[in-house]
Amino acid sequence: MLTVATTGGSGNRSVRATFPRSARILNPADFKSVFRENASSQDAFFRILARPSSSGTARLGMAVSKKVHKSAVVRNRIKRVIRESFRAWRTGQDSGPTKPLDIVVLARPAAVKPENRQLSESLAVHWNRIEKAVDHKFTRKPA
């Protein structure tokens, strides 16, 4: 179930992606299930863990700890970039998720220095990679 808010009047419609509660991993048991069995993608900025979702929709969980940076302002900037990138991917601006996934993004200390644009580009690569990795790991044909 995709939530999209439309704005504008008199024929001028723009679509804005939202991030409803249904798109968030909130339950500790759901986080644990992703940590327990997952497919992953990683680079210098992020480690992405994912598995097929039982909720029927793509959901996001984030872990940006004080080990990444002491300042809450910096950690919140990284989380905003992650959320915005996830929203764009989820609404399918280019090609949205083909299957519902539970995704946990773990930020690394290297994510502090780059500009938001660089982080977004890194995440865009991860979204495509993680879909393929989950498909490969969890859709095995019986022998």
Coordinates of C-alpha atoms in Angstrom, one line a residue:
M1 CA 0.0 0.0 0.0
L2 CA 1.7 3.2 -1.2
T3 CA 0.8 6.5 0.3
V4 CA 1.2 9.5 -2.0
A5 CA 0.1 13.0 -1.2
T6 CA -0.9 15.3 -4.1
T7 CA -0.8 19.0 -4.0
G8 CA -1.8 21.8 -6.2
G9 CA -5.0 23.0 -7.8
S10 CA -6.6 23.8 -11.1
G11 CA -5.0 20.8 -12.9
N12 CA -1.5 21.4 -11.5
R13 CA -0.7 18.2 -9.6
S14 CA 2.6 17.4 -8.1
V15 CA 3.2 14.1 -6.3
R16 CA 5.0 14.2 -3.0
A17 CA 6.2 11.0 -1.4
T18 CA 5.3 10.4 2.2
F19 CA 6.8 8.2 4.9
P20 CA 3.8 6.8 6.8
R21 CA 4.1 4.5 9.9
S22 CA 3.4 1.5 7.7
A23 CA 6.7 2.2 5.8
R24 CA 8.8 2.0 9.0
I25 CA 10.3 -0.9 10.9
L26 CA 9.3 -0.1 14.5
N27 CA 9.1 -3.5 16.2
P28 CA 12.3 -4.8 17.7
A29 CA 11.4 -8.3 16.6
D30 CA 11.2 -7.1 13.0
F31 CA 14.7 -5.5 13.3
K32 CA 16.0 -8.8 14.8
S33 CA 14.5 -10.8 11.9
V34 CA 16.4 -8.6 9.4
F35 CA 19.6 -8.9 11.4
R36 CA 19.2 -12.7 11.7
E37 CA 18.7 -13.6 8.0
N38 CA 19.4 -11.0 5.3
A39 CA 21.0 -10.1 2.1
S40 CA 23.4 -7.2 2.3
S41 CA 25.0 -4.4 0.3
Q42 CA 27.8 -2.1 1.6
D43 CA 30.2 0.6 0.7
A44 CA 32.2 3.2 2.7
F45 CA 29.1 5.1 3.8
F46 CA 26.4 2.5 4.5
R47 CA 25.7 -1.2 5.1
I48 CA 22.2 -2.2 3.9
L49 CA 20.5 -5.3 5.2
A50 CA 17.3 -6.6 3.7
R51 CA 14.9 -9.5 3.6
P52 CA 11.4 -10.1 2.1
S53 CA 8.8 -8.3 4.1
S54 CA 5.8 -10.0 5.7
S55 CA 3.9 -6.7 5.8
G56 CA 3.3 -6.5 2.1
T57 CA 5.0 -3.2 1.7
A58 CA 8.6 -1.9 1.6
R59 CA 9.7 -0.8 5.1
L60 CA 12.8 1.1 6.4
G61 CA 14.7 0.9 9.7
M62 CA 17.8 2.9 10.4
A63 CA 20.7 2.7 12.9
V64 CA 22.8 5.8 13.1
S65 CA 24.7 5.5 16.4
K66 CA 26.8 7.9 18.3
K67 CA 29.8 5.9 17.0
V68 CA 29.0 7.5 13.6
H69 CA 29.2 11.0 15.1
K70 CA 28.7 12.5 18.6
S71 CA 26.5 15.3 17.3
A72 CA 22.8 14.6 17.0
V73 CA 22.5 17.3 14.3
V74 CA 24.9 15.4 12.1
R75 CA 23.2 12.0 12.8
N76 CA 19.8 13.5 12.0
R77 CA 21.1 14.9 8.7
I78 CA 22.2 11.4 7.7
K79 CA 18.8 10.0 8.7
R80 CA 17.0 12.7 6.6
V81 CA 19.0 11.8 3.5
I82 CA 18.3 8.1 4.1
R83 CA 14.5 8.7 4.5
E84 CA 14.3 11.0 1.4
S85 CA 16.2 8.5 -0.7
F86 CA 14.0 5.6 0.5
R87 CA 10.8 7.7 -0.3
A88 CA 12.0 8.4 -3.8
W89 CA 12.9 4.7 -4.4
R90 CA 9.6 3.5 -2.8
T91 CA 7.4 5.7 -4.9
G92 CA 9.1 4.5 -8.0
Q93 CA 10.3 7.6 -9.6
D94 CA 12.4 5.5 -12.0
S95 CA 11.5 1.9 -11.1
G96 CA 10.2 1.3 -7.7
P97 CA 10.6 -1.9 -5.6
T98 CA 9.4 -5.0 -7.3
K99 CA 8.9 -6.9 -4.1
P100 CA 8.1 -5.7 -0.5
L101 CA 11.3 -5.6 1.5
D102 CA 12.3 -4.9 5.1
I103 CA 15.4 -2.8 4.9
V104 CA 17.8 -1.7 7.7
V105 CA 20.3 0.9 6.9
L106 CA 23.4 1.1 9.1
A107 CA 25.4 4.3 8.7
R108 CA 29.2 4.3 8.9
P109 CA 31.4 7.1 10.3
A110 CA 32.5 7.9 6.7
A111 CA 28.9 9.1 6.0
V112 CA 29.6 12.3 8.0
K113 CA 31.9 14.1 5.5
P114 CA 30.2 13.8 2.1
E115 CA 27.5 16.1 0.9
N116 CA 23.9 15.0 0.8
R117 CA 24.1 14.5 -2.9
Q118 CA 26.9 11.9 -2.6
L119 CA 25.0 10.0 0.1
S120 CA 21.9 10.0 -2.1
E121 CA 23.8 8.6 -5.0
S122 CA 25.3 5.9 -2.9
L123 CA 21.9 4.9 -1.5
A124 CA 20.4 4.9 -5.0
V125 CA 23.0 2.3 -6.0
H126 CA 22.2 0.3 -2.9
W127 CA 18.4 0.1 -3.5
N128 CA 19.0 -1.6 -6.9
R129 CA 21.7 -3.8 -5.5
I130 CA 19.8 -4.9 -2.5
E131 CA 16.7 -5.9 -4.5
K132 CA 18.8 -8.2 -6.7
A133 CA 20.6 -9.6 -3.6
V134 CA 17.4 -10.4 -1.8
D135 CA 15.9 -11.9 -4.9
H136 CA 19.0 -14.1 -5.4
K137 CA 19.2 -15.2 -1.7
F138 CA 15.5 -15.8 -0.9
T139 CA 14.2 -17.0 -4.2
R140 CA 16.1 -20.2 -4.7
K141 CA 14.6 -22.9 -6.8
P142 CA 14.2 -26.3 -5.0
A143 CA 16.6 -28.9 -6.3

